[in-house]
Amino acid sequence: MTADQPIVLGFETSCDETGVGIVRGTELLADAVATSVDEHARYGGVVPEVASRAHLEAMVPTVRRALDQAGLKLSDIDAVAVTSGPGLAGALLVGVAAAKAYALALGKPIYGVNHLAAHVCVDQLEHGPLPQPAMALLVSGGHSSLLLVPDVATDIRPLGNTIDDAAGEAFDKVARVLGLGFPGGPLIDKAAREGGDPQAIAFPRGLTGPRDAPFDFSFSGLKTAVARWIEARERAGEPVPVADVAASFQEAVVDVLTRKALRACKEHGVEHLLIGGGVAANSRLRALAVERAEAVGIRVRVPRPGLCTDNGAMVAALGAQLVASGVAPSALDLPADSSMPVTEVVA
């Protein structure tokens, strides 16, 4: 193995995407994803058992596709990395089992890595080495977190988290109430861009009072406020302005996210804000973060949308960083830990 430029095969199965990525150092060689989102759409959300079965069916073809993209053979792989947690237990087990099988067959080290840390590390594939320290705002269907990251391979410090619905979960629920479908994030973003007025409705901003936890998030009350506003319009026999509701709801979410993230940067003396996770693909979040950060001298780094959602490239990127940093690999009996804390970068 070349210590500073390892070729790492990464597996991601924490939710409904089967992701397989290949990375050499900080260079992305392949990013193959198979999604089961259409199978979950009729239920309005991810069904764990359906996701697990979809991972089983997609795993081997997705590995083959990644190798073809990279122009490599399995024998070229130096190490294997896999999301060990957090995530859906059954889905994680599929990825961990597959990664163990490949690592054992190839005689290569395996790294069970943290899903959230991988979302931070993936930015290296697009914008180069991470600044140290960096502030990370991770927003997805399962997580809304603020993390101080002195070193993504060894030192991640949680500052705040969601106390109820994550941002992406709120997007899904509001989209369902509006009749837009699933997944809700892209659909609400699209509706908001198509003529929506973000100031049309004054929806609440959760946990922004002077006595509230400064870096925690809460979107359950916002979701409920949107639902009640729509119900009141329908009871009155008035049409629901879908674009305005979508834009106003979206503005409430991104207002809170960016406000708290930049406050964290200021209080901890950090000059770089990294935004990751599926909701980081939201066009309004990206625009508002850059606008507000530039006004206070903070630099924002956001990966392209395809690297924000769950993917194997981010897992391979973190695996490559761990190898380069000299971190010991995981044992072959590493577990799938659905509640793995972000402070544990490696299982």
Short mmCIF file of C-alpha atoms in Angstrom, two decimals:
data_model
loop_
_atom_site.label_atom_id
_atom_site.label_comp_id
_atom_site.label_asym_id
_atom_site.label_seq_id
_atom_site.Cartn_x
_atom_site.Cartn_y
_atom_site.Cartn_z
CA MET A 1 0.00 0.00 0.00
CA THR A 2 1.18 3.51 -0.81
CA ALA A 3 0.53 5.31 2.48
CA ASP A 4 -0.02 8.77 1.07
CA GLN A 5 -2.06 7.75 -1.99
CA PRO A 6 -4.09 4.66 -1.09
CA ILE A 7 -6.83 3.42 -3.39
CA VAL A 8 -9.87 2.92 -1.16
CA LEU A 9 -13.14 1.18 -1.97
CA GLY A 10 -15.99 2.74 0.02
CA PHE A 11 -19.46 1.38 0.85
CA GLU A 12 -22.44 3.46 2.00
CA THR A 13 -25.77 1.82 2.94
CA SER A 14 -27.01 3.86 5.90
CA CYS A 15 -30.42 4.61 4.37
CA ASP A 16 -31.89 4.11 0.89
CA GLU A 17 -28.86 4.67 -1.35
CA THR A 18 -26.44 1.88 -2.16
CA GLY A 19 -23.26 3.87 -2.71
CA VAL A 20 -19.90 2.51 -3.84
CA GLY A 21 -17.02 4.91 -4.35
CA ILE A 22 -13.35 4.61 -5.18
CA VAL A 23 -10.82 7.24 -4.16
CA ARG A 24 -7.06 7.55 -4.61
CA GLY A 25 -5.81 9.92 -1.93
CA THR A 26 -8.07 12.92 -2.49
CA GLU A 27 -8.86 12.08 -6.12
CA LEU A 28 -12.32 10.72 -6.94
CA LEU A 29 -12.06 7.77 -9.31
CA ALA A 30 -15.62 6.43 -9.19
CA ASP A 31 -18.95 7.22 -7.58
CA ALA A 32 -21.67 4.66 -8.32
CA VAL A 33 -25.06 4.92 -6.62
CA ALA A 34 -28.18 2.77 -6.79
CA THR A 35 -31.20 4.27 -5.08
CA SER A 36 -34.43 2.64 -3.92
CA VAL A 37 -36.21 5.99 -3.49
CA ASP A 38 -38.96 5.10 -5.97
CA GLU A 39 -39.82 2.01 -3.94
CA HIS A 40 -40.31 4.17 -0.84
CA ALA A 41 -42.22 7.00 -2.52
CA ARG A 42 -45.61 5.31 -2.27
CA TYR A 43 -45.16 5.11 1.51
CA GLY A 44 -44.13 8.75 1.85
CA GLY A 45 -40.85 7.82 3.53
CA VAL A 46 -38.10 5.23 3.80
CA VAL A 47 -39.18 1.74 4.85
CA PRO A 48 -36.19 0.05 6.54
CA GLU A 49 -36.93 -3.50 5.39
CA VAL A 50 -37.44 -2.37 1.79
CA ALA A 51 -34.16 -0.45 1.92
CA SER A 52 -32.24 -3.45 3.28
CA ARG A 53 -33.52 -5.77 0.56
CA ALA A 54 -32.72 -3.18 -2.12
CA HIS A 55 -29.14 -2.94 -0.84
CA LEU A 56 -28.76 -6.72 -1.11
CA GLU A 57 -29.90 -6.70 -4.72
CA ALA A 58 -27.85 -3.66 -5.75
CA MET A 59 -24.54 -4.33 -3.98
CA VAL A 60 -22.58 -6.49 -6.43
CA PRO A 61 -23.75 -4.66 -9.60
CA THR A 62 -22.88 -1.31 -8.00
CA VAL A 63 -19.38 -2.49 -7.07
CA ARG A 64 -18.86 -3.67 -10.64
CA ARG A 65 -20.07 -0.35 -12.00
CA ALA A 66 -17.69 1.57 -9.73
CA LEU A 67 -14.73 -0.54 -10.80
CA ASP A 68 -15.64 -0.02 -14.46
CA GLN A 69 -15.87 3.76 -13.93
CA ALA A 70 -12.44 3.80 -12.31
CA GLY A 71 -10.88 1.45 -14.85
CA LEU A 72 -9.63 -0.75 -12.02
CA LYS A 73 -9.70 -4.35 -10.89
CA LEU A 74 -10.47 -5.49 -7.37
CA SER A 75 -6.82 -6.42 -6.98
CA ASP A 76 -5.92 -2.72 -7.33
CA ILE A 77 -7.73 -1.83 -4.08
CA ASP A 78 -5.51 -0.98 -1.09
CA ALA A 79 -8.18 -0.69 1.63
CA VAL A 80 -11.91 -0.94 2.20
CA ALA A 81 -14.08 1.57 4.08
CA VAL A 82 -17.72 1.23 5.05
CA THR A 83 -20.30 3.23 6.93
CA SER A 84 -20.58 1.54 10.30
CA GLY A 85 -23.13 4.06 11.65
CA PRO A 86 -25.26 5.94 12.34
CA GLY A 87 -28.19 4.89 10.15
CA LEU A 88 -30.85 2.23 9.74
CA ALA A 89 -29.65 -0.93 11.48
CA GLY A 90 -30.67 -3.41 8.79
CA ALA A 91 -29.36 -1.26 5.98
CA LEU A 92 -26.03 -0.76 7.74
CA LEU A 93 -25.65 -4.50 8.26
CA VAL A 94 -25.81 -5.13 4.51
CA GLY A 95 -23.02 -2.69 3.78
CA VAL A 96 -20.84 -3.81 6.68
CA ALA A 97 -21.24 -7.48 5.72
CA ALA A 98 -20.38 -6.75 2.09
CA ALA A 99 -17.33 -4.67 3.02
CA LYS A 100 -16.06 -7.41 5.36
CA ALA A 101 -16.42 -9.97 2.58
CA TYR A 102 -14.46 -7.86 0.09
CA ALA A 103 -11.77 -6.98 2.65
CA LEU A 104 -11.33 -10.61 3.70
CA ALA A 105 -11.25 -11.88 0.12
CA LEU A 106 -8.70 -9.24 -0.90
CA GLY A 107 -6.63 -9.48 2.27
CA LYS A 108 -6.91 -5.72 2.78
CA PRO A 109 -7.56 -3.59 5.90
CA ILE A 110 -11.10 -2.43 6.62
CA TYR A 111 -12.21 0.86 8.17
CA GLY A 112 -15.67 1.13 9.68
CA VAL A 113 -16.34 4.87 9.56
CA ASN A 114 -18.83 7.38 10.84
CA HIS A 115 -21.45 8.51 8.33
CA LEU A 116 -21.40 12.12 9.56
CA ALA A 117 -17.63 12.39 9.47
CA ALA A 118 -17.75 11.07 5.90
CA HIS A 119 -20.14 13.88 4.93
CA VAL A 120 -17.51 16.32 6.21
CA CYS A 121 -14.58 14.62 4.50
CA VAL A 122 -16.16 14.35 1.04
CA ASP A 123 -15.54 18.05 0.39
CA GLN A 124 -11.85 17.23 -0.01
CA LEU A 125 -12.64 15.52 -3.29
CA GLU A 126 -13.82 18.80 -4.76
CA HIS A 127 -12.10 21.64 -2.92
CA GLY A 128 -8.90 20.09 -1.60
CA PRO A 129 -7.69 19.44 1.96
CA LEU A 130 -10.01 20.61 4.72
CA PRO A 131 -9.00 23.71 6.67
CA GLN A 132 -8.10 23.01 10.28
CA PRO A 133 -10.22 23.80 12.11
CA ALA A 134 -13.46 23.93 10.14
CA MET A 135 -17.07 24.34 11.21
CA ALA A 136 -19.40 21.75 9.68
CA LEU A 137 -23.14 22.19 9.27
CA LEU A 138 -24.60 18.79 8.37
CA VAL A 139 -28.24 18.75 7.31
CA SER A 140 -30.09 15.71 6.01
CA GLY A 141 -33.18 13.59 6.52
CA GLY A 142 -31.82 12.19 9.76
CA HIS A 143 -29.41 14.82 11.02
CA SER A 144 -29.13 18.55 11.67
CA SER A 145 -25.78 19.01 13.37
CA LEU A 146 -23.17 21.66 14.02
CA LEU A 147 -19.68 20.23 14.43
CA LEU A 148 -16.34 21.81 15.23
CA VAL A 149 -13.76 19.83 13.24
CA PRO A 150 -10.10 20.38 14.20
CA ASP A 151 -9.16 17.16 12.34
CA VAL A 152 -11.69 15.04 10.44
CA ALA A 153 -9.66 11.86 11.00
CA THR A 154 -9.27 12.15 14.77
CA ASP A 155 -11.12 15.05 16.36
CA ILE A 156 -14.78 16.01 15.77
CA ARG A 157 -16.61 17.95 18.46
CA PRO A 158 -20.43 18.25 18.45
CA LEU A 159 -21.75 21.71 19.28
CA GLY A 160 -25.44 21.25 18.54
CA ASN A 161 -27.98 18.83 17.13
CA THR A 162 -31.66 18.58 16.34
CA ILE A 163 -33.90 17.92 19.33
CA ASP A 164 -36.77 16.62 17.18
CA ASP A 165 -37.28 16.59 13.41
CA ALA A 166 -34.16 16.99 11.30
CA ALA A 167 -34.31 19.58 8.51
CA GLY A 168 -34.65 16.99 5.76
CA GLU A 169 -37.39 15.19 7.68
CA ALA A 170 -39.32 18.46 7.96
CA PHE A 171 -38.96 19.00 4.20
CA ASP A 172 -40.43 15.54 3.57
CA LYS A 173 -43.37 16.09 5.92
CA VAL A 174 -44.23 19.54 4.57
CA ALA A 175 -43.99 18.27 0.99
CA ARG A 176 -46.45 15.52 1.89
CA VAL A 177 -48.92 18.04 3.33
CA LEU A 178 -48.59 20.12 0.16
CA GLY A 179 -49.17 17.05 -1.99
CA LEU A 180 -45.79 17.37 -3.70
CA GLY A 181 -44.50 13.84 -3.17
CA PHE A 182 -41.31 12.23 -1.87
CA PRO A 183 -38.48 13.01 -1.31
CA GLY A 184 -39.60 16.48 -0.27
CA GLY A 185 -36.39 18.51 -0.40
CA PRO A 186 -35.93 18.83 -4.18
CA LEU A 187 -39.68 19.26 -4.72
CA ILE A 188 -40.02 22.11 -2.23
CA ASP A 189 -36.89 23.76 -3.62
CA LYS A 190 -38.36 23.54 -7.13
CA ALA A 191 -41.76 24.88 -6.05
CA ALA A 192 -40.12 27.77 -4.19
CA ARG A 193 -38.10 28.74 -7.25
CA GLU A 194 -41.17 28.73 -9.46
CA GLY A 195 -42.68 31.99 -8.25
CA GLY A 196 -42.74 31.50 -4.50
CA ASP A 197 -42.42 34.49 -2.18
CA PRO A 198 -40.20 33.63 0.83
CA GLN A 199 -41.70 36.53 2.78
CA ALA A 200 -45.34 35.67 2.04
CA ILE A 201 -45.97 33.82 5.32
CA ALA A 202 -44.22 34.49 8.65
CA PHE A 203 -43.52 30.95 9.80
CA PRO A 204 -41.74 30.53 13.18
CA ARG A 205 -37.99 30.12 13.68
CA GLY A 206 -37.45 27.41 16.28
CA LEU A 207 -34.91 27.72 19.12
CA THR A 208 -33.85 31.25 18.25
CA GLY A 209 -34.82 32.97 21.50
CA PRO A 210 -32.23 34.45 23.89
CA ARG A 211 -32.64 31.59 26.38
CA ASP A 212 -32.63 28.77 23.81
CA ALA A 213 -29.67 26.49 23.19
CA PRO A 214 -27.62 28.52 20.70
CA PHE A 215 -26.55 25.66 18.44
CA ASP A 216 -29.41 23.16 18.70
CA PHE A 217 -32.17 22.87 16.11
CA SER A 218 -35.90 22.23 16.22
CA PHE A 219 -38.11 21.96 13.14
CA SER A 220 -41.11 20.06 14.54
CA GLY A 221 -42.92 23.25 15.54
CA LEU A 222 -42.31 24.78 12.12
CA LYS A 223 -43.68 21.68 10.41
CA THR A 224 -46.80 21.83 12.60
CA ALA A 225 -47.25 25.56 11.93
CA VAL A 226 -47.19 24.94 8.18
CA ALA A 227 -49.72 22.12 8.45
CA ARG A 228 -52.09 24.25 10.56
CA TRP A 229 -51.78 27.19 8.16
CA ILE A 230 -52.73 24.94 5.24
CA GLU A 231 -55.62 23.40 7.19
CA ALA A 232 -56.99 26.86 8.02
CA ARG A 233 -56.93 27.85 4.33
CA GLU A 234 -58.69 24.65 3.32
CA ARG A 235 -61.39 25.06 6.02
CA ALA A 236 -62.03 28.57 4.74
CA GLY A 237 -62.43 27.22 1.22
CA GLU A 238 -59.44 29.22 -0.01
CA PRO A 239 -56.78 27.88 -2.37
CA VAL A 240 -53.40 27.00 -0.91
CA PRO A 241 -50.59 28.99 -2.59
CA VAL A 242 -48.19 26.06 -2.83
CA ALA A 243 -45.21 28.05 -4.14
CA ASP A 244 -45.53 30.69 -1.41
CA VAL A 245 -45.89 28.08 1.34
CA ALA A 246 -42.89 26.17 0.02
CA ALA A 247 -40.75 29.31 -0.26
CA SER A 248 -41.74 30.64 3.17
CA PHE A 249 -41.16 27.29 4.86
CA GLN A 250 -37.82 26.85 3.12
CA GLU A 251 -36.76 30.36 4.13
CA ALA A 252 -37.58 29.63 7.76
CA VAL A 253 -35.40 26.52 7.70
CA VAL A 254 -32.38 28.01 5.96
CA ASP A 255 -32.59 31.21 8.00
CA VAL A 256 -32.14 29.22 11.21
CA LEU A 257 -29.48 26.92 9.79
CA THR A 258 -27.27 29.70 8.45
CA ARG A 259 -27.80 31.99 11.43
CA LYS A 260 -26.70 29.35 13.95
CA ALA A 261 -23.81 28.09 11.81
CA LEU A 262 -22.30 31.55 11.42
CA ARG A 263 -22.79 32.29 15.11
CA ALA A 264 -20.84 29.10 15.88
CA CYS A 265 -18.05 30.19 13.53
CA LYS A 266 -17.84 33.57 15.23
CA GLU A 267 -17.88 32.24 18.79
CA HIS A 268 -15.22 29.61 18.07
CA GLY A 269 -13.00 31.78 15.88
CA VAL A 270 -13.40 29.58 12.79
CA GLU A 271 -13.07 31.14 9.34
CA HIS A 272 -14.34 28.25 7.20
CA LEU A 273 -17.87 26.83 7.14
CA LEU A 274 -18.45 23.49 5.46
CA ILE A 275 -22.04 22.50 4.60
CA GLY A 276 -22.84 18.85 3.89
CA GLY A 277 -25.64 16.30 3.86
CA GLY A 278 -28.60 15.94 1.51
CA VAL A 279 -30.20 19.29 2.38
CA ALA A 280 -26.93 21.00 1.40
CA ALA A 281 -28.11 20.49 -2.18
CA ASN A 282 -30.89 23.03 -1.52
CA SER A 283 -30.32 26.07 -3.73
CA ARG A 284 -31.60 28.62 -1.22
CA LEU A 285 -29.46 27.25 1.61
CA ARG A 286 -26.35 27.45 -0.54
CA ALA A 287 -27.13 31.00 -1.70
CA LEU A 288 -28.06 32.40 1.72
CA ALA A 289 -25.06 30.80 3.41
CA VAL A 290 -22.66 32.37 0.92
CA GLU A 291 -24.40 35.76 1.12
CA ARG A 292 -24.36 35.92 4.92
CA ALA A 293 -20.89 34.42 5.27
CA GLU A 294 -19.30 36.91 2.88
CA ALA A 295 -20.76 39.75 4.92
CA VAL A 296 -18.85 38.60 8.02
CA GLY A 297 -15.66 37.32 6.39
CA ILE A 298 -16.40 33.59 6.57
CA ARG A 299 -15.56 31.29 3.65
CA VAL A 300 -18.18 28.68 2.71
CA ARG A 301 -17.40 25.30 1.16
CA VAL A 302 -20.26 23.19 -0.22
CA PRO A 303 -19.69 20.10 -2.37
CA ARG A 304 -21.62 19.77 -5.61
CA PRO A 305 -25.15 18.37 -5.05
CA GLY A 306 -24.22 14.83 -6.08
CA LEU A 307 -21.67 14.63 -3.29
CA CYS A 308 -24.04 16.10 -0.69
CA THR A 309 -26.48 13.20 -0.76
CA ASP A 310 -25.41 9.79 0.59
CA ASN A 311 -22.72 8.19 -1.58
CA GLY A 312 -19.81 5.77 -1.44
CA ALA A 313 -17.30 8.42 -2.48
CA MET A 314 -17.58 10.17 0.88
CA VAL A 315 -16.88 6.91 2.72
CA ALA A 316 -13.88 6.16 0.52
CA ALA A 317 -12.63 9.73 1.03
CA LEU A 318 -12.69 9.34 4.80
CA GLY A 319 -11.09 5.91 4.55
CA ALA A 320 -8.27 7.37 2.46
CA GLN A 321 -7.80 10.18 4.99
CA LEU A 322 -7.61 7.68 7.84
CA VAL A 323 -4.98 5.63 6.02
CA ALA A 324 -2.92 8.73 5.21
CA SER A 325 -3.19 9.87 8.85
CA GLY A 326 -1.88 6.57 10.15
CA VAL A 327 -5.09 5.61 11.96
CA ALA A 328 -5.28 1.91 12.76
CA PRO A 329 -7.88 -0.06 10.79
CA SER A 330 -10.95 -1.62 12.36
CA ALA A 331 -11.16 -5.23 13.45
CA LEU A 332 -12.83 -7.59 11.01
CA ASP A 333 -15.64 -8.14 13.51
CA LEU A 334 -16.56 -4.43 13.51
CA PRO A 335 -20.24 -3.83 14.29
CA ALA A 336 -23.00 -1.90 12.58
CA ASP A 337 -23.92 0.76 15.12
CA SER A 338 -27.17 2.58 14.29
CA SER A 339 -26.55 5.20 16.99
CA MET A 340 -22.80 5.68 16.51
CA PRO A 341 -21.81 9.09 17.98
CA VAL A 342 -20.01 11.52 15.70
CA THR A 343 -17.06 11.66 18.10
CA GLU A 344 -16.25 8.08 17.06
CA VAL A 345 -14.79 8.57 13.59
CA VAL A 346 -13.70 4.93 13.31
CA ALA A 347 -15.49 1.88 14.69
#
